[in-house]
Amino acid sequence: MSLQDGKVLPFPEGFNSSDTVIAGVHLNKTVLQDWNYSFYSNNTLSNNSFCVLAFKPWNPDYIFPNGSWVNETWCYKPVNSIGVRAGVGLGFGIVFGLLFIPVLMNLQNHGKLHLPAESRFRPIGRRWQWYWAILTITAALISLFTNIDVDRYFLPELPLILTCFFWFIMQMCAIATVWEAVRHWGSWMERQFVDPNPFVLKLDDRRANIEFWVPLFFYLCLWLNFFLIVPRNWGIIEHQRYPMQVVLDAEPAATDGRFKAAAFVLVACWLTIAFSVWHSIKHYCERNRGIFNRAIGIFRFMPYRFLLLMPIALAICAYQALCAWKFDYSPLNVYGSRVAIYVGGYLPALLILIIQSISGFMRPNEDKELLRQRRERGTQIDRELGLAAKPAWWRRAQADYVPHERMRDRIARNVRELGGGKATARNLDTIVDARSEAAAKNNAAGALAGEDVEMGPVSPTPLSKQATDLLGPINDFGQARTVANQYAGRSERRRAEHATQAVAGLLFPGANADPAARAARHAELMMDGPPPPPYKDDAMRPRPRTGERSRSTETTNSITGPPQQIKSMLDI
């Protein structure tokens, strides 16, 4: 399609003064003039409110006196074939569409949680770069597929506006994708830095404040770029129907001050991204001394994908600034340079998505990487402590190994093997059972002898073997202990009293021992010699007990008595 002059031409001559021949069809010239139709050099008939094509095969067949047409074609219809701009855009659209698959796969891989979520490092932080990539692809597809109708429309209209609108959205989303990749890399570096020691970095220092305000500043600049471009009168961009209209209307509108300011704001976004990279390297990587070494360190510690993404993002900013000053290279120009539109307008966003997708496949999930680092630190600590981990087959070689058994199930199985319950409770139950059996035997013997069970004779009954083993069978003199006066009646209170006396006799042998045992114990204590003789001297008399009355306040004894002789420090 070539741009026509847009000049008004006289109606071609017909058979008479009220007839005109346009594209081989006779039309009533009087009716055309009554409805203010004019014939233009671009082969259209228009009255400033309705426009029809006036060339084969789209020319109308007849016009009624009321101004209606037969078989007319509106000027704003896709009547042309696909051109270079539409064909290349279709190829770019297919590539952008195929990138949906790796982006969604990376979102699934890197967005999945393998560790509990932390308030300091939220899971959505690692997903935002893929969300922005999805928005970039969506905006690019809409822009490229509506770009097909830019070539097919005879006169520029809505497809041109949709193409340019979503092209600007695509550029903003591509810059946001790079920003989120850089911001999240700094967050990932911080997470690795604080994982061994959560208190190594403060949460209210200058570093933390910068990391809080920098994202807000970036998105402020990004939304300023959006509001400087999007809310405007886009209809004037459509005025590209003839050269003079392009010069007077379309070009000034496409290169006004708002587009230029939007380009500067986008450059501010790129500078914010560069500052974020420098900030992360400064705080979470090794520090170098000297300006030259620091400059080298920035490129040494920066990931390789950022060495590619940063220049490409800068190219997006540069091309948008170029379009704000040179209308010939802008996508807003229907007849602009195709090479500039696709190389500078769509290729950088496509490269950003490809680099992000490839790097996403090469990098592991962050939670898995963090677990691997923790295992390495644990192995290093065990090596320093001299602990050797058993191989994997060691546990399987054990006799009690059960595959896929949880620790809870293993503890329950061990409890079932030991019988369950407390060990002391089990032994006491054994003792009670033994005593119950002995009491039952005594009651049966008393009944056979004709004695009253309740008031029967109480005789010492030896403990059962289990109780003897538990409480100790041998006393201090090498003699076997017995529980005296074991109760054989039915009174629970008396049975409890007898049991208490029996236990007290075992714990304190001298309290309830028989006379013979008590005499033997006394003889043993006297083996060291007789007790000391009583004191006869008043001077040697020991200190009076606390209960005796003290006469230290009597002045007679203190004056007439002999002076006190101190023999040791104990007498003071």
mmCIF file of C-alpha atoms in Angstrom, residues 26-184:
data_model
loop_
_atom_site.group_PDB
_atom_site.id
_atom_site.type_symbol
_atom_site.label_atom_id
_atom_site.label_comp_id
_atom_site.label_asym_id
_atom_site.label_seq_id
_atom_site.Cartn_x
_atom_site.Cartn_y
_atom_site.Cartn_z
ATOM 1 C CA HIS A 26 -22.235 4.938 -13.275
ATOM 2 C CA LEU A 27 -23.344 6.851 -10.178
ATOM 3 C CA ASN A 28 -25.751 9.719 -9.767
ATOM 4 C CA LYS A 29 -23.550 12.792 -9.342
ATOM 5 C CA THR A 30 -26.473 14.904 -8.170
ATOM 6 C CA VAL A 31 -27.145 12.564 -5.222
ATOM 7 C CA LEU A 32 -23.420 12.512 -4.364
ATOM 8 C CA GLN A 33 -23.324 16.291 -4.275
ATOM 9 C CA ASP A 34 -26.526 16.466 -2.251
ATOM 10 C CA TRP A 35 -24.923 14.283 0.418
ATOM 11 C CA ASN A 36 -21.627 16.251 0.308
ATOM 12 C CA TYR A 37 -19.519 13.391 -1.020
ATOM 13 C CA SER A 38 -16.098 14.241 -2.466
ATOM 14 C CA PHE A 39 -13.812 12.176 -4.625
ATOM 15 C CA TYR A 40 -10.230 11.925 -3.255
ATOM 16 C CA SER A 41 -6.975 11.063 -4.947
ATOM 17 C CA ASN A 42 -6.659 7.892 -2.818
ATOM 18 C CA ASN A 43 -9.755 6.533 -4.647
ATOM 19 C CA THR A 44 -12.259 7.058 -1.848
ATOM 20 C CA LEU A 45 -15.611 8.794 -1.594
ATOM 21 C CA SER A 46 -16.138 10.616 1.689
ATOM 22 C CA ASN A 47 -18.386 13.250 3.263
ATOM 23 C CA ASN A 48 -16.397 13.490 6.534
ATOM 24 C CA SER A 49 -18.830 11.132 8.265
ATOM 25 C CA PHE A 50 -18.839 8.098 5.960
ATOM 26 C CA CYS A 51 -16.159 6.835 3.600
ATOM 27 C CA VAL A 52 -16.376 4.161 0.901
ATOM 28 C CA LEU A 53 -13.777 2.664 -1.396
ATOM 29 C CA ALA A 54 -14.050 3.668 -5.071
ATOM 30 C CA PHE A 55 -11.801 1.194 -6.865
ATOM 31 C CA LYS A 56 -12.250 -2.367 -8.124
ATOM 32 C CA PRO A 57 -13.236 -4.798 -6.757
ATOM 33 C CA TRP A 58 -14.497 -2.822 -3.718
ATOM 34 C CA ASN A 59 -16.332 -0.013 -5.514
ATOM 35 C CA PRO A 60 -20.104 0.418 -4.840
ATOM 36 C CA ASP A 61 -22.739 -0.546 -7.413
ATOM 37 C CA TYR A 62 -25.402 2.067 -6.762
ATOM 38 C CA ILE A 63 -26.403 5.006 -4.493
ATOM 39 C CA PHE A 64 -30.009 5.647 -3.543
ATOM 40 C CA PRO A 65 -31.467 9.145 -3.302
ATOM 41 C CA ASN A 66 -31.527 8.769 0.495
ATOM 42 C CA GLY A 67 -27.726 8.397 0.501
ATOM 43 C CA SER A 68 -27.531 4.643 1.148
ATOM 44 C CA TRP A 69 -25.208 2.425 -0.908
ATOM 45 C CA VAL A 70 -25.399 -0.933 -2.602
ATOM 46 C CA ASN A 71 -22.373 -3.274 -2.210
ATOM 47 C CA GLU A 72 -20.196 -0.534 -0.720
ATOM 48 C CA THR A 73 -16.973 -1.208 1.253
ATOM 49 C CA TRP A 74 -16.030 0.966 4.180
ATOM 50 C CA CYS A 75 -12.624 2.590 4.003
ATOM 51 C CA TYR A 76 -11.551 1.151 7.358
ATOM 52 C CA LYS A 77 -11.639 -2.510 6.368
ATOM 53 C CA PRO A 78 -8.796 -5.037 5.960
ATOM 54 C CA VAL A 79 -8.891 -5.192 2.157
ATOM 55 C CA ASN A 80 -5.137 -5.381 1.473
ATOM 56 C CA SER A 81 -2.944 -8.456 1.588
ATOM 57 C CA ILE A 82 -0.438 -9.186 4.357
ATOM 58 C CA GLY A 83 2.676 -7.072 3.966
ATOM 59 C CA VAL A 84 6.207 -7.253 5.317
ATOM 60 C CA ARG A 85 5.284 -5.727 8.635
ATOM 61 C CA ALA A 86 2.446 -8.221 9.181
ATOM 62 C CA GLY A 87 4.465 -11.251 7.991
ATOM 63 C CA VAL A 88 7.466 -10.598 10.240
ATOM 64 C CA GLY A 89 5.122 -9.802 13.119
ATOM 65 C CA LEU A 90 3.392 -13.145 12.655
ATOM 66 C CA GLY A 91 6.723 -14.965 12.949
ATOM 67 C CA PHE A 92 7.640 -13.046 16.088
ATOM 68 C CA GLY A 93 4.211 -13.848 17.537
ATOM 69 C CA ILE A 94 4.746 -17.587 17.075
ATOM 70 C CA VAL A 95 8.094 -17.428 18.870
ATOM 71 C CA PHE A 96 6.603 -15.414 21.725
ATOM 72 C CA GLY A 97 3.767 -17.930 22.001
ATOM 73 C CA LEU A 98 6.184 -20.872 22.221
ATOM 74 C CA LEU A 99 7.949 -19.168 25.121
ATOM 75 C CA PHE A 100 4.851 -19.705 27.240
ATOM 76 C CA ILE A 101 5.926 -23.329 27.804
ATOM 77 C CA PRO A 102 9.407 -22.747 29.328
ATOM 78 C CA VAL A 103 8.170 -19.767 31.359
ATOM 79 C CA LEU A 104 5.369 -21.819 32.933
ATOM 80 C CA MET A 105 7.765 -24.707 33.573
ATOM 81 C CA ASN A 106 10.202 -22.392 35.331
ATOM 82 C CA LEU A 107 7.361 -20.895 37.363
ATOM 83 C CA GLN A 108 6.399 -24.390 38.496
ATOM 84 C CA ASN A 109 10.011 -25.343 39.270
ATOM 85 C CA HIS A 110 11.179 -22.216 41.087
ATOM 86 C CA GLY A 111 7.870 -21.303 42.692
ATOM 87 C CA LYS A 112 7.379 -24.664 44.420
ATOM 88 C CA LEU A 113 8.104 -24.742 48.172
ATOM 89 C CA HIS A 114 10.281 -27.428 49.792
ATOM 90 C CA LEU A 115 10.774 -25.546 53.074
ATOM 91 C CA PRO A 116 8.331 -23.727 55.362
ATOM 92 C CA ALA A 117 7.557 -20.225 54.129
ATOM 93 C CA GLU A 118 9.297 -17.373 55.956
ATOM 94 C CA SER A 119 7.888 -13.899 56.468
ATOM 95 C CA ARG A 120 11.272 -12.413 55.572
ATOM 96 C CA PHE A 121 11.496 -14.272 52.246
ATOM 97 C CA ARG A 122 7.999 -14.719 50.891
ATOM 98 C CA PRO A 123 7.390 -17.299 48.130
ATOM 99 C CA ILE A 124 5.794 -14.735 45.815
ATOM 100 C CA GLY A 125 9.111 -12.870 45.681
ATOM 101 C CA ARG A 126 10.706 -15.601 43.606
ATOM 102 C CA ARG A 127 7.660 -15.864 41.308
ATOM 103 C CA TRP A 128 7.264 -12.218 40.300
ATOM 104 C CA GLN A 129 9.885 -12.407 37.563
ATOM 105 C CA TRP A 130 7.897 -15.204 35.915
ATOM 106 C CA TYR A 131 4.607 -13.366 36.375
ATOM 107 C CA TRP A 132 6.063 -10.340 34.574
ATOM 108 C CA ALA A 133 7.405 -12.642 31.850
ATOM 109 C CA ILE A 134 3.888 -14.017 31.310
ATOM 110 C CA LEU A 135 2.518 -10.473 31.044
ATOM 111 C CA THR A 136 5.289 -9.603 28.573
ATOM 112 C CA ILE A 137 4.369 -12.534 26.337
ATOM 113 C CA THR A 138 0.659 -11.697 26.531
ATOM 114 C CA ALA A 139 1.199 -8.056 25.590
ATOM 115 C CA ALA A 140 3.574 -9.043 22.772
ATOM 116 C CA LEU A 141 1.079 -11.512 21.303
ATOM 117 C CA ILE A 142 -1.730 -8.952 21.302
ATOM 118 C CA SER A 143 0.518 -6.316 19.744
ATOM 119 C CA LEU A 144 1.912 -8.618 17.060
ATOM 120 C CA PHE A 145 -1.358 -10.219 16.005
ATOM 121 C CA THR A 146 -3.158 -6.872 15.774
ATOM 122 C CA ASN A 147 -0.135 -5.683 13.792
ATOM 123 C CA ILE A 148 -1.335 -7.882 10.940
ATOM 124 C CA ASP A 149 -4.302 -5.589 10.349
ATOM 125 C CA VAL A 150 -2.064 -2.522 10.252
ATOM 126 C CA ASP A 151 -0.939 -3.607 6.811
ATOM 127 C CA ARG A 152 -4.338 -4.926 5.725
ATOM 128 C CA TYR A 153 -6.371 -1.832 6.576
ATOM 129 C CA PHE A 154 -6.676 0.563 3.653
ATOM 130 C CA LEU A 155 -6.660 3.568 6.013
ATOM 131 C CA PRO A 156 -5.072 3.462 9.510
ATOM 132 C CA GLU A 157 -7.499 2.936 12.350
ATOM 133 C CA LEU A 158 -7.964 0.871 15.544
ATOM 134 C CA PRO A 159 -5.371 -1.893 14.822
ATOM 135 C CA LEU A 160 -2.564 0.690 14.784
ATOM 136 C CA ILE A 161 -3.655 2.013 18.195
ATOM 137 C CA LEU A 162 -3.915 -1.483 19.713
ATOM 138 C CA THR A 163 -0.524 -2.460 18.329
ATOM 139 C CA CYS A 164 1.243 0.580 19.755
ATOM 140 C CA PHE A 165 -0.625 0.480 23.075
ATOM 141 C CA PHE A 166 0.347 -3.124 23.855
ATOM 142 C CA TRP A 167 3.840 -2.549 22.478
ATOM 143 C CA PHE A 168 4.435 0.049 25.190
ATOM 144 C CA ILE A 169 2.939 -2.343 27.776
ATOM 145 C CA MET A 170 5.283 -5.085 26.546
ATOM 146 C CA GLN A 171 8.308 -2.849 26.996
ATOM 147 C CA MET A 172 7.331 -1.924 30.553
ATOM 148 C CA CYS A 173 6.744 -5.593 31.438
ATOM 149 C CA ALA A 174 10.120 -6.569 29.956
ATOM 150 C CA ILE A 175 11.897 -3.946 32.093
ATOM 151 C CA ALA A 176 9.937 -5.177 35.150
ATOM 152 C CA THR A 177 11.039 -8.750 34.368
ATOM 153 C CA VAL A 178 14.688 -7.702 34.467
ATOM 154 C CA TRP A 179 14.100 -5.727 37.670
ATOM 155 C CA GLU A 180 12.438 -8.643 39.465
ATOM 156 C CA ALA A 181 15.219 -10.977 38.385
ATOM 157 C CA VAL A 182 17.821 -8.580 39.824
ATOM 158 C CA ARG A 183 15.841 -7.847 42.991
ATOM 159 C CA HIS A 184 15.203 -11.505 43.691
#
